[in-house]
Amino acid sequence: ESLRSSLYGSKNKLNFMLMSMKANMTQELLGMCFQMSQPKVSEWFSYLLPVLEYSLDKLGLCPVFGMNYEHQDKAETHLLGDVTEREIPRKTCYSAQKEDFSGKSHMHAEKNFGICNPQGSILFMSYSFSGATHDKAIYDELEINVGSVPFLLDLGFVGVDENGSTMVPFKKPKGKELGKVKKQLNQAMSKLRVKIEHVFAGVKRLKMLKGKIRIPCYAKRQTIVKIAAAIHNLRVQHRSSLVINSQ
């Protein structure tokens, strides 16, 4: 690598990518920070994005990413699943706008289904679905096998095939009240399920995913979601080691 490179050294390249995703800076502002032009910022970001993904994957931090997941660790006490969504640019085509519009969050969005363990590590993240797709419809598209491990979902997945270990809270009957035991079970599940909400909040520490992502390319947005999940797993891994060492 030439010393005349506009982004010389691995440290500068990593700082460039992390600043870009963490702060969701415009390319003009990022260019000012690294003394390069806006087109050069775009060129470097496109080049380094798959490099960062590959590096995190080699470290074993990336979750399984796609449409299929088979859980291997049968010793887990339980697993948690849910859908997260993020805002994307509004498309010019009206029919495409309708597909992307999420009635739940009232914005044009993409959704991903994720699975985490009780420690907060992300094990699986699905490909992105359009914002108008219902949570259960997303789940029905996926092939997920968790074996005998209890798998906790929320009320957005009422109606899924609950054979085996998949568990969904009891839904209040119309015009009636839930029994005391069912309420207690729902509360117990809710206390466990809050973990995955914290996990998704951890993924969205990257403001590129918390705010409106300005990248129009679907494939690049997929890669950014995978990288964000891997960085969250890195944070969880080091947080756990710090706790063990302090004891």
PDB file of C-alpha atoms in Angstrom:
ATOM      1  CA  GLU A   1       0.000   0.000   0.000  1.00  0.00           C
ATOM      2  CA  SER A   2       1.350   3.413  -0.969  1.00  0.00           C
ATOM      3  CA  LEU A   3       2.013   6.058   1.675  1.00  0.00           C
ATOM      4  CA  ARG A   4       0.235   8.451  -0.680  1.00  0.00           C
ATOM      5  CA  SER A   5      -3.032   6.549  -0.190  1.00  0.00           C
ATOM      6  CA  SER A   6      -5.897   8.795   0.955  1.00  0.00           C
ATOM      7  CA  LEU A   7      -6.627   6.237   3.711  1.00  0.00           C
ATOM      8  CA  TYR A   8      -3.280   4.699   4.641  1.00  0.00           C
ATOM      9  CA  GLY A   9      -3.094   1.934   7.272  1.00  0.00           C
ATOM     10  CA  SER A  10      -5.547  -0.572   8.739  1.00  0.00           C
ATOM     11  CA  LYS A  11      -6.257   1.641  11.763  1.00  0.00           C
ATOM     12  CA  ASN A  12      -7.350   4.557   9.603  1.00  0.00           C
ATOM     13  CA  LYS A  13      -9.537   2.293   7.500  1.00  0.00           C
ATOM     14  CA  LEU A  14     -11.248   0.840  10.576  1.00  0.00           C
ATOM     15  CA  ASN A  15     -11.764   4.301  12.081  1.00  0.00           C
ATOM     16  CA  PHE A  16     -13.206   5.480   8.771  1.00  0.00           C
ATOM     17  CA  MET A  17     -15.779   2.665   8.652  1.00  0.00           C
ATOM     18  CA  LEU A  18     -16.741   2.891  12.322  1.00  0.00           C
ATOM     19  CA  MET A  19     -17.161   6.672  12.186  1.00  0.00           C
ATOM     20  CA  SER A  20     -19.269   6.358   9.076  1.00  0.00           C
ATOM     21  CA  MET A  21     -21.667   3.803  10.610  1.00  0.00           C
ATOM     22  CA  LYS A  22     -21.628   4.918  14.235  1.00  0.00           C
ATOM     23  CA  ALA A  23     -22.327   8.602  13.563  1.00  0.00           C
ATOM     24  CA  ASN A  24     -24.167   8.148  10.218  1.00  0.00           C
ATOM     25  CA  MET A  25     -22.183  11.092   8.886  1.00  0.00           C
ATOM     26  CA  THR A  26     -22.777  12.519   5.430  1.00  0.00           C
ATOM     27  CA  GLN A  27     -20.057  11.718   2.939  1.00  0.00           C
ATOM     28  CA  GLU A  28     -19.135  15.402   2.684  1.00  0.00           C
ATOM     29  CA  LEU A  29     -18.545  15.640   6.454  1.00  0.00           C
ATOM     30  CA  LEU A  30     -16.679  12.330   6.549  1.00  0.00           C
ATOM     31  CA  GLY A  31     -14.513  13.577   3.697  1.00  0.00           C
ATOM     32  CA  MET A  32     -13.619  16.676   5.696  1.00  0.00           C
ATOM     33  CA  CYS A  33     -12.587  14.485   8.670  1.00  0.00           C
ATOM     34  CA  PHE A  34     -10.302  12.318   6.524  1.00  0.00           C
ATOM     35  CA  GLN A  35      -9.246  15.006   4.034  1.00  0.00           C
ATOM     36  CA  MET A  36     -10.686  13.430   0.921  1.00  0.00           C
ATOM     37  CA  SER A  37     -13.376  14.248  -1.619  1.00  0.00           C
ATOM     38  CA  GLN A  38     -16.961  12.996  -1.414  1.00  0.00           C
ATOM     39  CA  PRO A  39     -16.550  10.621  -4.407  1.00  0.00           C
ATOM     40  CA  LYS A  40     -13.453   9.165  -2.724  1.00  0.00           C
ATOM     41  CA  VAL A  41     -15.434   8.591   0.491  1.00  0.00           C
ATOM     42  CA  SER A  42     -18.063   6.679  -1.482  1.00  0.00           C
ATOM     43  CA  GLU A  43     -15.375   4.635  -3.223  1.00  0.00           C
ATOM     44  CA  TRP A  44     -13.624   3.704   0.030  1.00  0.00           C
ATOM     45  CA  PHE A  45     -16.866   2.825   1.830  1.00  0.00           C
ATOM     46  CA  SER A  46     -17.954   0.477  -0.965  1.00  0.00           C
ATOM     47  CA  TYR A  47     -14.514  -1.153  -1.025  1.00  0.00           C
ATOM     48  CA  LEU A  48     -14.110  -1.587   2.749  1.00  0.00           C
ATOM     49  CA  LEU A  49     -17.642  -2.732   3.610  1.00  0.00           C
ATOM     50  CA  PRO A  50     -17.146  -6.378   2.500  1.00  0.00           C
ATOM     51  CA  VAL A  51     -13.619  -6.351   3.996  1.00  0.00           C
ATOM     52  CA  LEU A  52     -15.023  -5.433   7.422  1.00  0.00           C
ATOM     53  CA  GLU A  53     -17.747  -8.074   7.073  1.00  0.00           C
ATOM     54  CA  TYR A  54     -15.161 -10.737   6.162  1.00  0.00           C
ATOM     55  CA  SER A  55     -12.913  -9.773   9.094  1.00  0.00           C
ATOM     56  CA  LEU A  56     -15.743  -9.994  11.637  1.00  0.00           C
ATOM     57  CA  ASP A  57     -16.861 -13.302  10.144  1.00  0.00           C
ATOM     58  CA  LYS A  58     -13.324 -14.732  10.463  1.00  0.00           C
ATOM     59  CA  LEU A  59     -13.410 -13.760  14.158  1.00  0.00           C
ATOM     60  CA  GLY A  60     -16.572 -15.858  14.566  1.00  0.00           C
ATOM     61  CA  LEU A  61     -18.714 -12.840  15.495  1.00  0.00           C
ATOM     62  CA  CYS A  62     -21.205 -12.779  12.630  1.00  0.00           C
ATOM     63  CA  PRO A  63     -24.556 -14.498  13.221  1.00  0.00           C
ATOM     64  CA  VAL A  64     -26.029 -16.982  10.782  1.00  0.00           C
ATOM     65  CA  PHE A  65     -27.486 -14.761   8.061  1.00  0.00           C
ATOM     66  CA  GLY A  66     -30.135 -15.829   5.562  1.00  0.00           C
ATOM     67  CA  MET A  67     -33.422 -17.736   5.524  1.00  0.00           C
ATOM     68  CA  ASN A  68     -32.491 -20.936   7.389  1.00  0.00           C
ATOM     69  CA  TYR A  69     -31.375 -21.582  10.940  1.00  0.00           C
ATOM     70  CA  GLU A  70     -30.773 -24.803  12.847  1.00  0.00           C
ATOM     71  CA  HIS A  71     -29.800 -24.438  16.474  1.00  0.00           C
ATOM     72  CA  GLN A  72     -26.948 -26.671  17.593  1.00  0.00           C
ATOM     73  CA  ASP A  73     -26.439 -25.911  21.298  1.00  0.00           C
ATOM     74  CA  LYS A  74     -29.092 -27.980  23.073  1.00  0.00           C
ATOM     75  CA  ALA A  75     -27.841 -26.798  26.487  1.00  0.00           C
ATOM     76  CA  GLU A  76     -29.422 -23.339  26.099  1.00  0.00           C
ATOM     77  CA  THR A  77     -32.187 -22.674  28.637  1.00  0.00           C
ATOM     78  CA  HIS A  78     -34.223 -20.780  26.017  1.00  0.00           C
ATOM     79  CA  LEU A  79     -33.994 -18.697  22.850  1.00  0.00           C
ATOM     80  CA  LEU A  80     -35.696 -15.419  21.963  1.00  0.00           C
ATOM     81  CA  GLY A  81     -37.021 -14.345  18.580  1.00  0.00           C
ATOM     82  CA  ASP A  82     -38.468 -11.089  17.259  1.00  0.00           C
ATOM     83  CA  VAL A  83     -38.543  -8.671  14.334  1.00  0.00           C
ATOM     84  CA  THR A  84     -36.664  -5.381  14.197  1.00  0.00           C
ATOM     85  CA  GLU A  85     -37.183  -2.662  11.624  1.00  0.00           C
ATOM     86  CA  ARG A  86     -35.323   0.413  10.431  1.00  0.00           C
ATOM     87  CA  GLU A  87     -36.171   3.384   8.259  1.00  0.00           C
ATOM     88  CA  ILE A  88     -35.072   3.439   4.612  1.00  0.00           C
ATOM     89  CA  PRO A  89     -35.368   6.089   1.872  1.00  0.00           C
ATOM     90  CA  ARG A  90     -38.778   6.406   0.247  1.00  0.00           C
ATOM     91  CA  LYS A  91     -38.786   5.005  -3.280  1.00  0.00           C
ATOM     92  CA  THR A  92     -40.142   6.908  -6.265  1.00  0.00           C
ATOM     93  CA  CYS A  93     -42.480   4.114  -7.401  1.00  0.00           C
ATOM     94  CA  TYR A  94     -45.856   4.324  -5.610  1.00  0.00           C
ATOM     95  CA  SER A  95     -46.390   0.549  -5.492  1.00  0.00           C
ATOM     96  CA  ALA A  96     -42.910   0.095  -4.038  1.00  0.00           C
ATOM     97  CA  GLN A  97     -43.722   2.766  -1.443  1.00  0.00           C
ATOM     98  CA  LYS A  98     -46.797   0.782  -0.373  1.00  0.00           C
ATOM     99  CA  GLU A  99     -44.710  -2.379   0.016  1.00  0.00           C
ATOM    100  CA  ASP A 100     -42.134  -0.586   2.147  1.00  0.00           C
ATOM    101  CA  PHE A 101     -44.549   1.377   4.359  1.00  0.00           C
ATOM    102  CA  SER A 102     -44.842  -0.027   7.876  1.00  0.00           C
ATOM    103  CA  GLY A 103     -48.204   0.714   9.450  1.00  0.00           C
ATOM    104  CA  LYS A 104     -46.750  -0.184  12.843  1.00  0.00           C
ATOM    105  CA  SER A 105     -44.054   2.501  12.856  1.00  0.00           C
ATOM    106  CA  HIS A 106     -45.570   4.782  10.142  1.00  0.00           C
ATOM    107  CA  MET A 107     -42.420   4.940   8.038  1.00  0.00           C
ATOM    108  CA  HIS A 108     -40.868   3.294   5.000  1.00  0.00           C
ATOM    109  CA  ALA A 109     -38.835   0.474   6.468  1.00  0.00           C
ATOM    110  CA  GLU A 110     -37.121  -2.874   6.165  1.00  0.00           C
ATOM    111  CA  LYS A 111     -37.532  -5.682   8.695  1.00  0.00           C
ATOM    112  CA  ASN A 112     -35.287  -8.491   9.895  1.00  0.00           C
ATOM    113  CA  PHE A 113     -36.137 -11.449  12.107  1.00  0.00           C
ATOM    114  CA  GLY A 114     -33.491 -12.149  14.725  1.00  0.00           C
ATOM    115  CA  ILE A 115     -32.764 -14.844  17.305  1.00  0.00           C
ATOM    116  CA  CYS A 116     -30.640 -14.340  20.417  1.00  0.00           C
ATOM    117  CA  ASN A 117     -29.673 -16.409  23.448  1.00  0.00           C
ATOM    118  CA  PRO A 118     -30.204 -15.402  27.116  1.00  0.00           C
ATOM    119  CA  GLN A 119     -26.709 -13.863  27.240  1.00  0.00           C
ATOM    120  CA  GLY A 120     -27.655 -11.407  24.478  1.00  0.00           C
ATOM    121  CA  SER A 121     -25.576 -12.826  21.612  1.00  0.00           C
ATOM    122  CA  ILE A 122     -27.269 -12.741  18.216  1.00  0.00           C
ATOM    123  CA  LEU A 123     -27.338 -16.221  16.699  1.00  0.00           C
ATOM    124  CA  PHE A 124     -29.407 -15.596  13.575  1.00  0.00           C
ATOM    125  CA  MET A 125     -30.515 -12.639  11.465  1.00  0.00           C
ATOM    126  CA  SER A 126     -32.760 -13.031   8.450  1.00  0.00           C
ATOM    127  CA  TYR A 127     -32.534 -11.262   5.129  1.00  0.00           C
ATOM    128  CA  SER A 128     -34.508  -8.011   5.019  1.00  0.00           C
ATOM    129  CA  PHE A 129     -38.229  -7.956   4.255  1.00  0.00           C
ATOM    130  CA  SER A 130     -40.341  -4.980   3.162  1.00  0.00           C
ATOM    131  CA  GLY A 131     -41.892  -2.879   5.913  1.00  0.00           C
ATOM    132  CA  ALA A 132     -45.479  -3.865   5.056  1.00  0.00           C
ATOM    133  CA  THR A 133     -44.770  -7.558   5.702  1.00  0.00           C
ATOM    134  CA  HIS A 134     -46.352  -8.824   8.926  1.00  0.00           C
ATOM    135  CA  ASP A 135     -44.095 -10.395  11.564  1.00  0.00           C
ATOM    136  CA  LYS A 136     -45.823 -13.772  11.292  1.00  0.00           C
ATOM    137  CA  ALA A 137     -45.554 -13.707   7.487  1.00  0.00           C
ATOM    138  CA  ILE A 138     -41.795 -13.171   7.838  1.00  0.00           C
ATOM    139  CA  TYR A 139     -41.535 -16.081  10.266  1.00  0.00           C
ATOM    140  CA  ASP A 140     -43.530 -18.323   7.903  1.00  0.00           C
ATOM    141  CA  GLU A 141     -41.001 -17.625   5.124  1.00  0.00           C
ATOM    142  CA  LEU A 142     -38.099 -18.813   7.252  1.00  0.00           C
ATOM    143  CA  GLU A 143     -36.987 -22.348   8.042  1.00  0.00           C
ATOM    144  CA  ILE A 144     -36.108 -22.374  11.725  1.00  0.00           C
ATOM    145  CA  ASN A 145     -35.347 -25.464  13.787  1.00  0.00           C
ATOM    146  CA  VAL A 146     -34.467 -24.956  17.454  1.00  0.00           C
ATOM    147  CA  GLY A 147     -35.086 -28.567  18.465  1.00  0.00           C
ATOM    148  CA  SER A 148     -36.274 -28.985  22.043  1.00  0.00           C
ATOM    149  CA  VAL A 149     -34.995 -25.596  23.269  1.00  0.00           C
ATOM    150  CA  PRO A 150     -37.874 -23.313  24.418  1.00  0.00           C
ATOM    151  CA  PHE A 151     -38.304 -20.583  21.801  1.00  0.00           C
ATOM    152  CA  LEU A 152     -40.118 -17.444  22.988  1.00  0.00           C
ATOM    153  CA  LEU A 153     -41.958 -15.139  20.571  1.00  0.00           C
ATOM    154  CA  ASP A 154     -44.374 -12.239  21.160  1.00  0.00           C
ATOM    155  CA  LEU A 155     -48.048 -11.673  20.281  1.00  0.00           C
ATOM    156  CA  GLY A 156     -47.097 -10.592  16.760  1.00  0.00           C
ATOM    157  CA  PHE A 157     -46.570 -14.276  16.011  1.00  0.00           C
ATOM    158  CA  VAL A 158     -49.929 -15.572  17.227  1.00  0.00           C
ATOM    159  CA  GLY A 159     -51.001 -18.370  14.919  1.00  0.00           C
ATOM    160  CA  VAL A 160     -47.553 -19.822  14.211  1.00  0.00           C
ATOM    161  CA  ASP A 161     -47.204 -23.564  14.456  1.00  0.00           C
ATOM    162  CA  GLU A 162     -46.615 -23.960  18.195  1.00  0.00           C
ATOM    163  CA  ASN A 163     -45.733 -27.632  18.111  1.00  0.00           C
ATOM    164  CA  GLY A 164     -42.500 -28.539  19.829  1.00  0.00           C
ATOM    165  CA  SER A 165     -40.904 -25.796  21.899  1.00  0.00           C
ATOM    166  CA  THR A 166     -42.205 -22.567  20.289  1.00  0.00           C
ATOM    167  CA  MET A 167     -44.056 -20.445  22.854  1.00  0.00           C
ATOM    168  CA  VAL A 168     -46.309 -17.414  22.259  1.00  0.00           C
ATOM    169  CA  PRO A 169     -48.072 -15.413  25.019  1.00  0.00           C
ATOM    170  CA  PHE A 170     -51.756 -16.044  25.651  1.00  0.00           C
ATOM    171  CA  LYS A 171     -53.980 -13.581  23.833  1.00  0.00           C
ATOM    172  CA  LYS A 172     -56.808 -11.925  25.734  1.00  0.00           C
ATOM    173  CA  PRO A 173     -60.168 -13.235  24.418  1.00  0.00           C
ATOM    174  CA  LYS A 174     -62.510 -10.593  23.036  1.00  0.00           C
ATOM    175  CA  GLY A 175     -64.806  -9.323  25.782  1.00  0.00           C
ATOM    176  CA  LYS A 176     -63.185 -11.569  28.402  1.00  0.00           C
ATOM    177  CA  GLU A 177     -60.288 -11.526  30.826  1.00  0.00           C
ATOM    178  CA  LEU A 178     -57.296 -13.817  30.943  1.00  0.00           C
ATOM    179  CA  GLY A 179     -57.147 -16.195  33.869  1.00  0.00           C
ATOM    180  CA  LYS A 180     -54.687 -15.533  36.686  1.00  0.00           C
ATOM    181  CA  VAL A 181     -52.356 -18.379  35.717  1.00  0.00           C
ATOM    182  CA  LYS A 182     -52.204 -17.246  32.078  1.00  0.00           C
ATOM    183  CA  LYS A 183     -51.448 -13.677  33.168  1.00  0.00           C
ATOM    184  CA  GLN A 184     -48.605 -14.899  35.354  1.00  0.00           C
ATOM    185  CA  LEU A 185     -47.196 -16.971  32.493  1.00  0.00           C
ATOM    186  CA  ASN A 186     -47.388 -13.949  30.163  1.00  0.00           C
ATOM    187  CA  GLN A 187     -45.555 -11.814  32.728  1.00  0.00           C
ATOM    188  CA  ALA A 188     -42.850 -14.440  33.149  1.00  0.00           C
ATOM    189  CA  MET A 189     -42.355 -14.637  29.381  1.00  0.00           C
ATOM    190  CA  SER A 190     -42.277 -10.847  29.119  1.00  0.00           C
ATOM    191  CA  LYS A 191     -39.457 -10.633  31.683  1.00  0.00           C
ATOM    192  CA  LEU A 192     -37.413 -13.055  29.592  1.00  0.00           C
ATOM    193  CA  ARG A 193     -38.306 -11.500  26.239  1.00  0.00           C
ATOM    194  CA  VAL A 194     -37.159  -7.999  27.199  1.00  0.00           C
ATOM    195  CA  LYS A 195     -33.622  -9.241  26.534  1.00  0.00           C
ATOM    196  CA  ILE A 196     -34.118  -9.284  22.777  1.00  0.00           C
ATOM    197  CA  GLU A 197     -35.405  -5.698  22.859  1.00  0.00           C
ATOM    198  CA  HIS A 198     -32.146  -4.726  24.563  1.00  0.00           C
ATOM    199  CA  VAL A 199     -30.242  -6.684  21.902  1.00  0.00           C
ATOM    200  CA  PHE A 200     -31.898  -4.802  19.039  1.00  0.00           C
ATOM    201  CA  ALA A 201     -31.191  -1.529  20.851  1.00  0.00           C
ATOM    202  CA  GLY A 202     -27.539  -2.627  20.990  1.00  0.00           C
ATOM    203  CA  VAL A 203     -27.516  -3.272  17.239  1.00  0.00           C
ATOM    204  CA  LYS A 204     -28.927   0.214  16.661  1.00  0.00           C
ATOM    205  CA  ARG A 205     -26.098   1.867  18.539  1.00  0.00           C
ATOM    206  CA  LEU A 206     -24.890   2.350  14.993  1.00  0.00           C
ATOM    207  CA  LYS A 207     -26.852   5.464  14.056  1.00  0.00           C
ATOM    208  CA  MET A 208     -26.790   4.331  10.441  1.00  0.00           C
ATOM    209  CA  LEU A 209     -29.418   1.783  11.511  1.00  0.00           C
ATOM    210  CA  LYS A 210     -31.109   3.831  14.235  1.00  0.00           C
ATOM    211  CA  GLY A 211     -31.916   6.716  11.907  1.00  0.00           C
ATOM    212  CA  LYS A 212     -32.814   6.708   8.234  1.00  0.00           C
ATOM    213  CA  ILE A 213     -30.163   4.826   6.303  1.00  0.00           C
ATOM    214  CA  ARG A 214     -29.227   6.819   3.198  1.00  0.00           C
ATOM    215  CA  ILE A 215     -27.800   3.907   1.208  1.00  0.00           C
ATOM    216  CA  PRO A 216     -30.101   2.927  -1.694  1.00  0.00           C
ATOM    217  CA  CYS A 217     -28.389  -0.424  -2.420  1.00  0.00           C
ATOM    218  CA  TYR A 218     -30.251  -3.362  -0.841  1.00  0.00           C
ATOM    219  CA  ALA A 219     -27.158  -5.613  -0.746  1.00  0.00           C
ATOM    220  CA  LYS A 220     -25.091  -2.974   1.083  1.00  0.00           C
ATOM    221  CA  ARG A 221     -27.860  -2.474   3.640  1.00  0.00           C
ATOM    222  CA  GLN A 222     -27.864  -6.247   4.241  1.00  0.00           C
ATOM    223  CA  THR A 223     -24.120  -6.184   4.857  1.00  0.00           C
ATOM    224  CA  ILE A 224     -24.459  -3.270   7.308  1.00  0.00           C
ATOM    225  CA  VAL A 225     -27.097  -5.179   9.328  1.00  0.00           C
ATOM    226  CA  LYS A 226     -24.765  -8.182   9.521  1.00  0.00           C
ATOM    227  CA  ILE A 227     -21.826  -6.000  10.584  1.00  0.00           C
ATOM    228  CA  ALA A 228     -23.939  -4.262  13.245  1.00  0.00           C
ATOM    229  CA  ALA A 229     -24.988  -7.640  14.671  1.00  0.00           C
ATOM    230  CA  ALA A 230     -21.346  -8.804  14.713  1.00  0.00           C
ATOM    231  CA  ILE A 231     -20.188  -5.629  16.507  1.00  0.00           C
ATOM    232  CA  HIS A 232     -22.950  -6.170  19.074  1.00  0.00           C
ATOM    233  CA  ASN A 233     -21.727  -9.759  19.586  1.00  0.00           C
ATOM    234  CA  LEU A 234     -18.178  -8.443  20.057  1.00  0.00           C
ATOM    235  CA  ARG A 235     -19.453  -6.032  22.711  1.00  0.00           C
ATOM    236  CA  VAL A 236     -21.340  -8.817  24.521  1.00  0.00           C
ATOM    237  CA  GLN A 237     -18.313 -11.110  24.377  1.00  0.00           C
ATOM    238  CA  HIS A 238     -15.983  -8.554  25.927  1.00  0.00           C
ATOM    239  CA  ARG A 239     -18.562  -7.423  28.479  1.00  0.00           C
ATOM    240  CA  SER A 240     -18.875 -11.051  29.664  1.00  0.00           C
ATOM    241  CA  SER A 241     -15.087 -11.482  29.921  1.00  0.00           C
ATOM    242  CA  LEU A 242     -14.785  -8.253  31.936  1.00  0.00           C
ATOM    243  CA  VAL A 243     -17.415  -9.476  34.399  1.00  0.00           C
ATOM    244  CA  ILE A 244     -15.636 -12.824  34.823  1.00  0.00           C
ATOM    245  CA  ASN A 245     -12.244 -11.155  35.337  1.00  0.00           C
ATOM    246  CA  SER A 246     -13.637  -8.712  37.921  1.00  0.00           C
ATOM    247  CA  GLN A 247     -14.942 -11.616  39.975  1.00  0.00           C
TER     248      GLN A 247
END
